[in-house]
Amino acid sequence: MHRVFIKDLALYEGKEVKICGWLYNKRSSGKIFFLIIRDGTGIVQVIVSKNDISPEIFEASEKITQESSCEIIGIVKKEPRSPGGIEIILKDLKIIQISLDYPISPKEHGTDFLMDHRHLWLRSLRQQAILKIRSELIKASRDYFDKEDYVLIDAPILTPSSCEDTTTLFKTDYFGEDAYLSQSGQLYNEAAAMAFGKVYCFGPTFRAEKSKTRRHLMEFWMIEPEIAFCRLEENMQIQENFISFIIQRILSKLEKELIFLGRNLEPLKKVIPPFPRISYDEALEILRKSGIDFKWGGDFGGGDETILAENFDKPFFVSHFPAICKAFYMKQDNLKPELALASDLLAPEGYGEIIGGGEREDNLEILKGKIKAHNLNEEAYKWYLDLRSYGSVPHSGFGMGIERCLSWICGLEHVRESIPFPRMLTRLYP
Ligand code: 4AD
Ligand code: MG
C-alpha cells in the first residue's frame, strides 16, 4: 500500500492508508488504546479498539513502547477534537523495532540531561518546530539575495589569517603551516564583490569565544552579503528590507509553529521598514539615562543591548562606533577618523545584536595603517590589499547570524536550541 505522510491525511478522509513513524505517546481507556504517532510531518491519533482487530494486532498495540518504530494501516476519519482534525482507526500495526526504555519521558528534564541526549531530543515537537523555522529562515535568506540578483560565492573554511578578533581564532595544522577556521567569509566576499558587484556567502563560521552566555556559540552559521558601490546608509536599507522579508515569510508559512512555541506574534508583525537609527553616542546617552556609566570606546555587552532595546519596538540600528572597538577593515569616518562607519542591527525584546556590518576601508594607505595598528601581519593580507590597488571602490556588507536571528524569531531563552547540534564552551558532545 502507498505510504501517506501525516500532514496530508486530511486528503484521504474515509480511505485506507499506511503511515510510517514512531510512537510519540500512548493512552488507554478500558478496551480502547490511543496511539499518538509522529512521522516528522505531524502527529496523529490512532484509535485501537479490541473488537475491530485480531488479538495479535491488539497485543502489539499493548506492548509497543514510546519511540518504537512502526507501520500503521487504518481508515482516516474526521475528528474535530484531534490534532489536525483527523484520526485513524487502526486495522493493522507492524512494529519495526521495539524501543528500549526511552530516556526522555514526558516529565520535565534538566537542560544538561537534554543536551546530553540532543540526538534524541530532536524528536520532540518543540525542537522540530524550532528547526523547521530554522530551515525556512535559511531558505528565505537565500531567496532574498537570489531574487535581488546576488551571486552566491562559497568562502573557504580553512584560512591563513583572521577576519575578526584574533583572540577567538580556532587554530589547526595545515601540513606544517598554521591555519584557522573561518570567523567570517567577508574578506573573500570583498574580492568576489569586485568581480560580480553583488555577492553573498552562507556557511558555518567559528569563534573560540571564551564566554559562556545565552548568545554565544563556538560554531554558528552566517549569511553575508557584500555590495560594490554601496555606502553605510544603503547597507542599512538592504538590511531592513532583508529582515522584514524573512520575518513576513516565516509569519506566512510557519505561524502554527510559532504559536506552538508560545511566541507572541504582535512584535514580529511590526517588523516593517524603516527601522530606527541611532548613533553610538546616542546609545551611550540612553544607557546613561538608565543609570549605566558606559565608557566611550567599548563595545556593548548583552546587558547593555537589552537596556537599549527597551526603547524600541522594532529592530534598530546603532552606527558610528568608536573605531577602536571594531575590526581593522572598517572604514573610518573622514570627518571624525576616530569613528568607524559600522552598524549593528539589534533585535527588540532583549535579543541583542543579530547583524554586524558596515562600510569597508577602501583606501590602501589607511587600510595598511589599520592592519599595523591591530598588530596583524601585513604579508598575510597581501591579496586583500591588492583589492585596494586594482579598482578600489566604496563597498559595504554585513553578516547575520542564523542562530541569533532564529532565537529572536522563536522567542528562545538560549541560543543552544537554535542549531541542531550546538558547539558551546563546555560542550562538544554529541
Ligand atoms: O559582528 P560580527 O562579528 O561581524 C562579522 O563577522 C562581519 N565580518 C560580518 C560581515 O560584515 N560580513 O558577526 C556577525 C553576526 C553577529 O551579529 C551575530 O548575529 C553573529 O554573527 N555572531 C554569533 N552568533 C552566535 N555565536 C557567536 N559567537 C557569534 N558571533 C557573531
Ligand atoms: Mg558584531
Short mmCIF file of C-alpha atoms and ligand atoms in Angstrom, two decimals:
data_model
loop_
_atom_site.label_atom_id
_atom_site.label_comp_id
_atom_site.label_asym_id
_atom_site.label_seq_id
_atom_site.Cartn_x
_atom_site.Cartn_y
_atom_site.Cartn_z
CA MET A 1 0.00 0.00 0.00
CA HIS A 2 1.09 3.53 -0.81
CA ARG A 3 2.58 5.44 2.14
CA VAL A 4 0.93 8.71 3.19
CA PHE A 5 2.51 11.49 5.27
CA ILE A 6 0.63 12.67 8.35
CA LYS A 7 0.46 16.26 7.14
CA ASP A 8 -1.53 15.09 4.09
CA LEU A 9 -4.03 12.84 5.90
CA ALA A 10 -6.95 15.24 5.51
CA LEU A 11 -6.88 14.50 1.77
CA TYR A 12 -7.65 10.83 2.48
CA GLU A 13 -10.81 11.06 4.58
CA GLY A 14 -12.72 7.76 4.54
CA LYS A 15 -9.85 5.94 2.81
CA GLU A 16 -7.46 3.25 3.99
CA VAL A 17 -3.84 4.48 4.31
CA LYS A 18 -0.43 3.39 5.52
CA ILE A 19 1.67 5.68 7.72
CA CYS A 20 5.25 5.06 8.87
CA GLY A 21 6.60 6.62 12.04
CA TRP A 22 7.34 6.37 15.73
CA LEU A 23 5.12 6.10 18.80
CA TYR A 24 5.12 9.54 20.44
CA ASN A 25 2.76 8.72 23.27
CA LYS A 26 0.12 6.23 24.29
CA ARG A 27 -3.06 6.45 26.35
CA SER A 28 -5.65 3.87 27.16
CA SER A 29 -9.18 3.89 28.40
CA GLY A 30 -10.61 0.44 29.00
CA LYS A 31 -10.84 -1.51 25.80
CA ILE A 32 -9.59 1.38 23.68
CA PHE A 33 -5.99 2.49 23.13
CA PHE A 34 -4.90 5.78 21.66
CA LEU A 35 -1.53 5.62 19.90
CA ILE A 36 -0.06 9.02 19.09
CA ILE A 37 2.19 8.56 16.06
CA ARG A 38 4.68 11.07 14.66
CA ASP A 39 6.43 10.91 11.29
CA GLY A 40 8.26 14.25 11.15
CA THR A 41 5.47 15.96 9.21
CA GLY A 42 2.99 15.94 12.09
CA ILE A 43 1.28 13.79 14.71
CA VAL A 44 -1.91 11.79 14.50
CA GLN A 45 -4.00 9.83 16.97
CA VAL A 46 -4.67 6.19 16.11
CA ILE A 47 -7.68 4.52 17.71
CA VAL A 48 -7.22 0.87 18.66
CA SER A 49 -10.42 -0.89 19.64
CA LYS A 50 -10.28 -4.52 20.69
CA ASN A 51 -13.41 -5.57 18.86
CA ASP A 52 -12.29 -4.39 15.42
CA ILE A 53 -8.90 -6.14 15.14
CA SER A 54 -7.25 -9.53 15.61
CA PRO A 55 -5.89 -10.47 19.05
CA GLU A 56 -2.30 -10.34 17.65
CA ILE A 57 -2.66 -6.77 16.50
CA PHE A 58 -4.28 -5.79 19.77
CA GLU A 59 -1.40 -7.41 21.65
CA ALA A 60 1.13 -5.47 19.54
CA SER A 61 -0.62 -2.22 20.39
CA GLU A 62 -0.43 -3.15 24.07
CA LYS A 63 3.29 -3.86 24.04
CA ILE A 64 4.51 -1.05 21.74
CA THR A 65 6.68 1.37 23.75
CA GLN A 66 7.45 5.09 23.37
CA GLU A 67 9.61 5.78 20.27
CA SER A 68 9.19 2.28 18.81
CA SER A 69 9.22 2.44 15.02
CA CYS A 70 6.14 1.11 13.27
CA GLU A 71 3.90 0.97 10.23
CA ILE A 72 0.21 1.51 10.61
CA ILE A 73 -2.66 0.76 8.30
CA GLY A 74 -6.05 2.27 9.08
CA ILE A 75 -9.05 4.27 7.96
CA VAL A 76 -8.84 8.07 8.04
CA LYS A 77 -11.69 9.68 9.94
CA LYS A 78 -12.65 13.28 10.62
CA GLU A 79 -12.41 14.17 14.32
CA PRO A 80 -12.50 17.88 15.19
CA ARG A 81 -11.10 17.26 18.70
CA SER A 82 -7.90 15.59 17.42
CA PRO A 83 -4.71 17.30 16.26
CA GLY A 84 -5.16 18.19 12.61
CA GLY A 85 -8.89 17.42 12.83
CA ILE A 86 -8.18 13.82 11.75
CA GLU A 87 -7.71 10.44 13.41
CA ILE A 88 -7.04 6.91 12.18
CA ILE A 89 -8.99 3.77 13.05
CA LEU A 90 -6.37 1.01 13.30
CA LYS A 91 -6.63 -2.02 11.05
CA ASP A 92 -3.04 -3.26 11.17
CA LEU A 93 0.05 -2.45 13.22
CA LYS A 94 3.51 -3.67 12.31
CA ILE A 95 6.23 -2.93 14.87
CA ILE A 96 9.60 -2.47 13.16
CA GLN A 97 11.66 -2.16 16.32
CA ILE A 98 10.53 -2.10 19.93
CA SER A 99 12.29 0.86 21.53
CA LEU A 100 14.19 0.32 24.77
CA ASP A 101 13.02 2.35 27.74
CA TYR A 102 13.22 5.84 26.16
CA PRO A 103 15.26 8.23 28.32
CA ILE A 104 13.22 11.35 27.51
CA SER A 105 9.85 10.77 29.12
CA PRO A 106 7.07 13.38 29.04
CA LYS A 107 8.18 14.57 32.53
CA GLU A 108 10.46 17.56 32.99
CA HIS A 109 14.22 17.08 32.44
CA GLY A 110 17.17 19.34 33.24
CA THR A 111 18.98 21.18 30.45
CA ASP A 112 22.24 19.22 30.80
CA PHE A 113 20.35 15.95 30.56
CA LEU A 114 18.52 17.13 27.44
CA MET A 115 21.73 18.43 25.86
CA ASP A 116 23.48 15.09 26.53
CA HIS A 117 20.58 13.48 24.68
CA ARG A 118 20.37 16.08 21.93
CA HIS A 119 20.38 13.29 19.30
CA LEU A 120 17.08 12.07 20.77
CA TRP A 121 15.74 15.42 21.99
CA LEU A 122 15.44 16.50 18.33
CA ARG A 123 12.38 14.24 18.16
CA SER A 124 10.33 16.44 20.48
CA LEU A 125 7.65 18.58 18.88
CA ARG A 126 9.23 21.73 20.30
CA GLN A 127 12.65 21.04 18.77
CA GLN A 128 11.00 20.12 15.49
CA ALA A 129 9.06 23.39 15.40
CA ILE A 130 12.27 25.40 16.05
CA LEU A 131 14.33 23.56 13.43
CA LYS A 132 11.60 23.78 10.81
CA ILE A 133 11.58 27.54 11.32
CA ARG A 134 15.39 27.47 11.02
CA SER A 135 15.13 25.64 7.72
CA GLU A 136 12.69 28.23 6.37
CA LEU A 137 14.79 31.10 7.75
CA ILE A 138 17.77 29.87 5.73
CA LYS A 139 15.66 29.32 2.63
CA ALA A 140 14.08 32.77 2.94
CA SER A 141 17.52 34.37 3.41
CA ARG A 142 18.84 32.72 0.28
CA ASP A 143 15.64 33.52 -1.64
CA TYR A 144 16.01 37.20 -0.75
CA PHE A 145 19.52 37.54 -2.15
CA ASP A 146 18.80 35.29 -5.12
CA LYS A 147 15.78 37.39 -6.14
CA GLU A 148 17.90 40.56 -5.81
CA ASP A 149 20.46 39.08 -8.24
CA TYR A 150 23.32 38.46 -5.82
CA VAL A 151 25.76 35.75 -6.84
CA LEU A 152 26.37 33.00 -4.27
CA ILE A 153 30.09 32.66 -3.53
CA ASP A 154 31.35 29.98 -1.17
CA ALA A 155 34.13 31.31 1.03
CA PRO A 156 36.80 28.93 2.33
CA ILE A 157 36.59 27.44 5.84
CA LEU A 158 40.35 26.92 6.24
CA THR A 159 42.05 30.30 6.15
CA PRO A 160 45.59 31.65 6.64
CA SER A 161 44.59 34.79 8.59
CA SER A 162 41.89 36.31 10.78
CA CYS A 163 38.92 38.48 9.83
CA GLU A 164 37.71 39.33 13.32
CA ASP A 165 39.31 39.40 16.77
CA THR A 166 42.49 37.25 16.74
CA THR A 167 41.76 36.05 20.30
CA THR A 168 38.82 33.98 19.04
CA LEU A 169 40.66 32.00 16.35
CA PHE A 170 40.47 28.22 16.19
CA LYS A 171 43.93 27.14 15.09
CA THR A 172 44.72 23.97 13.22
CA ASP A 173 47.67 22.44 11.42
CA TYR A 174 47.79 22.71 7.64
CA PHE A 175 50.68 20.47 6.57
CA GLY A 176 53.05 22.25 8.93
CA GLU A 177 51.56 25.71 8.40
CA ASP A 178 49.14 27.43 10.80
CA ALA A 179 45.58 27.60 9.52
CA TYR A 180 42.44 28.95 11.18
CA LEU A 181 38.80 28.04 10.91
CA SER A 182 36.95 30.90 9.24
CA GLN A 183 35.43 33.54 11.53
CA SER A 184 33.62 35.15 8.58
CA GLY A 185 33.66 34.90 4.79
CA GLN A 186 33.77 38.67 4.47
CA LEU A 187 37.29 39.25 3.17
CA TYR A 188 36.78 36.73 0.37
CA ASN A 189 33.35 38.23 -0.28
CA GLU A 190 35.01 41.60 -0.82
CA ALA A 191 37.20 40.08 -3.52
CA ALA A 192 34.14 38.48 -5.12
CA ALA A 193 32.14 41.74 -4.94
CA MET A 194 34.87 43.39 -7.04
CA ALA A 195 34.30 40.63 -9.61
CA PHE A 196 30.50 40.30 -9.56
CA GLY A 197 29.20 43.53 -7.99
CA LYS A 198 26.77 41.90 -5.53
CA VAL A 199 27.57 38.61 -3.80
CA TYR A 200 26.72 36.65 -0.70
CA CYS A 201 28.15 33.68 1.12
CA PHE A 202 26.47 31.33 3.52
CA GLY A 203 28.23 28.82 5.71
CA PRO A 204 29.48 27.81 9.12
CA THR A 205 31.78 30.20 10.97
CA PHE A 206 33.86 29.58 14.07
CA ARG A 207 34.78 31.63 17.11
CA ALA A 208 36.69 30.38 20.12
CA GLU A 209 34.67 32.72 22.36
CA LYS A 210 35.63 32.09 25.93
CA SER A 211 32.28 33.49 27.00
CA LYS A 212 29.51 31.35 28.38
CA THR A 213 26.41 33.37 27.56
CA ARG A 214 22.99 32.60 26.17
CA ARG A 215 24.01 34.24 22.87
CA HIS A 216 27.38 32.67 22.05
CA LEU A 217 28.17 29.54 20.09
CA MET A 218 31.62 28.34 19.00
CA GLU A 219 30.23 27.28 15.63
CA PHE A 220 27.40 29.25 14.04
CA TRP A 221 26.03 29.86 10.55
CA MET A 222 26.22 33.25 8.93
CA ILE A 223 24.74 34.75 5.78
CA GLU A 224 26.93 37.56 4.48
CA PRO A 225 26.20 39.83 1.51
CA GLU A 226 28.80 42.23 0.09
CA ILE A 227 27.98 45.03 -2.34
CA ALA A 228 30.27 47.19 -4.51
CA PHE A 229 29.46 50.92 -4.80
CA CYS A 230 27.39 50.81 -1.61
CA ARG A 231 27.72 53.03 1.44
CA LEU A 232 26.65 52.80 5.08
CA GLU A 233 23.09 54.13 4.65
CA GLU A 234 22.28 51.95 1.65
CA ASN A 235 23.76 48.98 3.52
CA MET A 236 21.29 49.60 6.35
CA GLN A 237 18.39 49.85 3.87
CA ILE A 238 19.32 46.45 2.46
CA GLN A 239 19.33 45.02 5.99
CA GLU A 240 15.89 46.35 6.91
CA ASN A 241 14.35 45.09 3.67
CA PHE A 242 16.03 41.73 4.12
CA ILE A 243 14.95 41.27 7.76
CA SER A 244 11.40 42.34 7.01
CA PHE A 245 11.26 39.88 4.08
CA ILE A 246 12.35 36.90 6.18
CA ILE A 247 10.02 37.73 9.07
CA GLN A 248 7.00 38.11 6.78
CA ARG A 249 7.88 34.81 5.08
CA ILE A 250 8.05 32.95 8.39
CA LEU A 251 4.83 34.55 9.64
CA SER A 252 3.04 33.49 6.48
CA LYS A 253 4.42 29.94 6.31
CA LEU A 254 5.07 28.88 9.91
CA GLU A 255 2.57 30.73 12.07
CA LYS A 256 1.35 27.41 13.51
CA GLU A 257 4.87 26.51 14.69
CA LEU A 258 5.41 29.97 16.22
CA ILE A 259 2.13 29.69 18.13
CA PHE A 260 3.09 26.18 19.28
CA LEU A 261 6.28 27.70 20.73
CA GLY A 262 4.18 30.25 22.59
CA ARG A 263 5.61 33.13 20.55
CA ASN A 264 3.72 36.43 20.69
CA LEU A 265 3.28 37.32 17.01
CA GLU A 266 2.47 41.00 17.51
CA PRO A 267 6.11 42.23 17.83
CA LEU A 268 7.03 40.24 14.71
CA LYS A 269 4.19 41.78 12.71
CA LYS A 270 5.72 45.22 13.41
CA VAL A 271 8.98 44.34 11.66
CA ILE A 272 8.46 46.61 8.67
CA PRO A 273 10.96 49.23 7.35
CA PRO A 274 12.14 51.79 8.17
CA PHE A 275 13.94 50.69 11.34
CA PRO A 276 15.06 53.41 13.81
CA ARG A 277 18.70 54.51 13.59
CA ILE A 278 20.76 55.86 16.46
CA SER A 279 24.45 56.63 16.74
CA TYR A 280 26.79 55.05 19.24
CA ASP A 281 26.88 58.36 21.12
CA GLU A 282 23.08 58.45 21.31
CA ALA A 283 23.10 54.86 22.58
CA LEU A 284 25.50 55.96 25.33
CA GLU A 285 23.05 58.72 26.30
CA ILE A 286 20.24 56.15 26.63
CA LEU A 287 22.45 53.94 28.79
CA ARG A 288 23.42 56.88 30.99
CA LYS A 289 19.76 57.78 31.50
CA SER A 290 19.23 54.19 32.67
CA GLY A 291 21.98 54.71 35.25
CA ILE A 292 24.75 52.88 33.38
CA ASP A 293 28.05 54.71 33.27
CA PHE A 294 29.37 53.35 29.98
CA LYS A 295 32.86 54.45 29.00
CA TRP A 296 33.20 55.76 25.42
CA GLY A 297 35.26 53.35 23.33
CA GLY A 298 33.91 50.00 24.48
CA ASP A 299 31.57 47.68 22.59
CA PHE A 300 28.20 46.87 24.14
CA GLY A 301 27.65 43.72 26.14
CA GLY A 302 24.47 41.66 26.19
CA GLY A 303 23.10 43.55 29.20
CA ASP A 304 23.65 46.95 27.56
CA GLU A 305 21.92 45.79 24.38
CA THR A 306 18.91 44.60 26.37
CA ILE A 307 18.55 48.03 28.03
CA LEU A 308 18.87 49.81 24.68
CA ALA A 309 16.23 47.53 23.16
CA GLU A 310 13.70 48.52 25.84
CA ASN A 311 13.41 51.82 23.98
CA PHE A 312 12.33 50.30 20.66
CA ASP A 313 9.55 48.03 19.46
CA LYS A 314 11.30 47.11 16.18
CA PRO A 315 14.83 46.11 15.27
CA PHE A 316 17.05 49.22 15.35
CA PHE A 317 20.48 50.25 14.10
CA VAL A 318 23.35 51.58 16.15
CA SER A 319 26.05 53.14 13.94
CA HIS A 320 29.25 55.20 14.05
CA PHE A 321 31.09 53.14 16.65
CA PRO A 322 34.50 54.11 18.02
CA ALA A 323 36.98 52.61 15.55
CA ILE A 324 38.98 51.09 18.43
CA CYS A 325 36.19 48.65 19.32
CA LYS A 326 35.70 47.39 15.76
CA ALA A 327 37.67 45.23 13.31
CA PHE A 328 40.58 46.52 11.18
CA TYR A 329 38.62 46.55 7.88
CA MET A 330 36.01 49.10 8.98
CA LYS A 331 36.08 52.35 7.00
CA GLN A 332 36.89 55.38 9.09
CA ASP A 333 34.60 58.40 9.05
CA ASN A 334 36.58 61.00 7.10
CA LEU A 335 35.27 63.89 9.23
CA LYS A 336 35.81 62.07 12.53
CA PRO A 337 38.55 59.47 11.94
CA GLU A 338 38.06 58.12 15.48
CA LEU A 339 34.70 56.71 14.30
CA ALA A 340 34.05 53.64 12.16
CA LEU A 341 31.29 53.58 9.54
CA ALA A 342 29.95 50.42 11.13
CA SER A 343 26.44 49.47 12.14
CA ASP A 344 24.92 46.77 14.31
CA LEU A 345 21.30 45.76 13.98
CA LEU A 346 19.79 44.94 17.36
CA ALA A 347 16.63 42.90 17.74
CA PRO A 348 13.86 44.15 20.04
CA GLU A 349 12.67 42.22 23.13
CA GLY A 350 16.20 41.93 24.51
CA TYR A 351 17.68 39.61 21.88
CA GLY A 352 20.65 41.84 21.12
CA GLU A 353 22.80 42.10 18.01
CA ILE A 354 21.64 39.97 15.09
CA ILE A 355 23.63 41.70 12.33
CA GLY A 356 27.04 43.33 12.23
CA GLY A 357 28.28 45.21 9.19
CA GLY A 358 29.35 48.47 7.62
CA GLU A 359 31.43 50.21 5.02
CA ARG A 360 34.90 48.77 4.34
CA GLU A 361 38.11 50.80 4.28
CA ASP A 362 38.81 51.28 0.56
CA ASN A 363 41.94 53.42 0.87
CA LEU A 364 45.17 51.42 0.60
CA GLU A 365 47.33 53.54 2.89
CA ILE A 366 44.71 53.89 5.64
CA LEU A 367 44.00 50.15 5.49
CA LYS A 368 47.71 49.34 5.79
CA GLY A 369 47.84 51.58 8.86
CA LYS A 370 44.84 49.76 10.40
CA ILE A 371 46.44 46.36 9.83
CA LYS A 372 49.55 47.59 11.60
CA ALA A 373 47.60 49.18 14.46
CA HIS A 374 45.78 45.87 15.02
CA ASN A 375 49.13 44.05 15.20
CA LEU A 376 48.31 41.94 12.16
CA ASN A 377 50.88 40.62 9.74
CA GLU A 378 50.60 42.68 6.53
CA GLU A 379 52.10 39.85 4.49
CA ALA A 380 49.10 37.61 5.24
CA TYR A 381 46.74 40.26 3.87
CA LYS A 382 48.68 40.99 0.68
CA TRP A 383 45.92 39.62 -1.53
CA TYR A 384 43.28 41.61 0.37
CA LEU A 385 45.31 44.81 0.00
CA ASP A 386 45.52 44.14 -3.75
CA LEU A 387 41.77 44.87 -3.91
CA ARG A 388 42.61 48.48 -2.94
CA SER A 389 45.19 48.76 -5.73
CA TYR A 390 43.19 47.39 -8.63
CA GLY A 391 39.99 49.41 -8.99
CA SER A 392 39.08 50.11 -5.36
CA VAL A 393 35.51 51.35 -4.80
CA PRO A 394 33.35 52.21 -1.79
CA HIS A 395 31.72 48.98 -0.69
CA SER A 396 29.74 47.59 2.20
CA GLY A 397 28.29 44.40 3.55
CA PHE A 398 27.05 42.66 6.65
CA GLY A 399 26.69 39.32 8.37
CA MET A 400 23.59 37.89 10.00
CA GLY A 401 23.97 35.06 12.49
CA ILE A 402 21.25 32.49 11.77
CA GLU A 403 21.08 31.30 15.39
CA ARG A 404 20.81 34.78 16.94
CA CYS A 405 18.11 35.70 14.48
CA LEU A 406 16.24 32.43 14.98
CA SER A 407 16.38 32.76 18.78
CA TRP A 408 14.67 36.11 18.47
CA ILE A 409 12.08 34.90 15.93
CA CYS A 410 11.16 31.87 18.09
CA GLY A 411 11.50 33.70 21.41
CA LEU A 412 14.11 31.25 22.76
CA GLU A 413 15.79 31.79 26.09
CA HIS A 414 19.10 30.38 24.90
CA VAL A 415 20.80 30.07 21.52
CA ARG A 416 21.56 26.36 22.17
CA GLU A 417 18.11 25.29 20.91
CA SER A 418 18.51 27.19 17.63
CA ILE A 419 21.02 24.81 16.00
CA PRO A 420 20.73 21.02 15.64
CA PHE A 421 23.97 20.17 17.48
CA PRO A 422 25.31 23.21 19.34
CA ARG A 423 29.03 23.64 19.96
CA MET A 424 29.47 25.54 23.20
CA LEU A 425 32.29 26.40 25.59
CA THR A 426 31.76 23.23 27.60
CA ARG A 427 30.07 21.03 25.03
CA LEU A 428 31.35 19.10 22.01
CA TYR A 429 29.11 16.06 22.60
CA PRO A 430 27.01 14.63 20.95
O1 4AD B 1 29.51 41.24 14.18
P1 4AD B 1 30.24 40.07 13.59
O2 4AD B 1 31.45 39.59 14.29
O3 4AD B 1 30.56 40.52 12.10
C1 4AD B 1 31.30 39.81 11.19
O4 4AD B 1 31.71 38.70 11.33
C2 4AD B 1 31.43 40.52 9.87
N1 4AD B 1 32.68 40.08 9.24
C3 4AD B 1 30.22 40.22 9.03
C4 4AD B 1 30.23 40.97 7.70
O5 4AD B 1 30.20 42.18 7.72
N2 4AD B 1 30.24 40.27 6.62
O6 4AD B 1 29.25 38.84 13.43
C5 4AD B 1 28.09 38.97 12.66
C6 4AD B 1 26.93 38.28 13.31
C7 4AD B 1 26.52 38.85 14.66
O7 4AD B 1 25.70 39.98 14.52
C8 4AD B 1 25.76 37.68 15.28
O8 4AD B 1 24.46 37.59 14.73
C9 4AD B 1 26.57 36.51 14.77
O9 4AD B 1 27.24 36.92 13.60
N3 4AD B 1 27.54 36.04 15.76
C10 4AD B 1 27.37 34.97 16.56
N4 4AD B 1 26.34 34.12 16.71
C11 4AD B 1 26.46 33.11 17.60
N5 4AD B 1 27.56 32.92 18.35
C12 4AD B 1 28.63 33.74 18.24
N6 4AD B 1 29.73 33.50 18.97
C13 4AD B 1 28.56 34.83 17.32
N7 4AD B 1 29.42 35.81 16.94
C14 4AD B 1 28.78 36.53 16.00
MG MG B 2 29.40 42.32 15.93
#
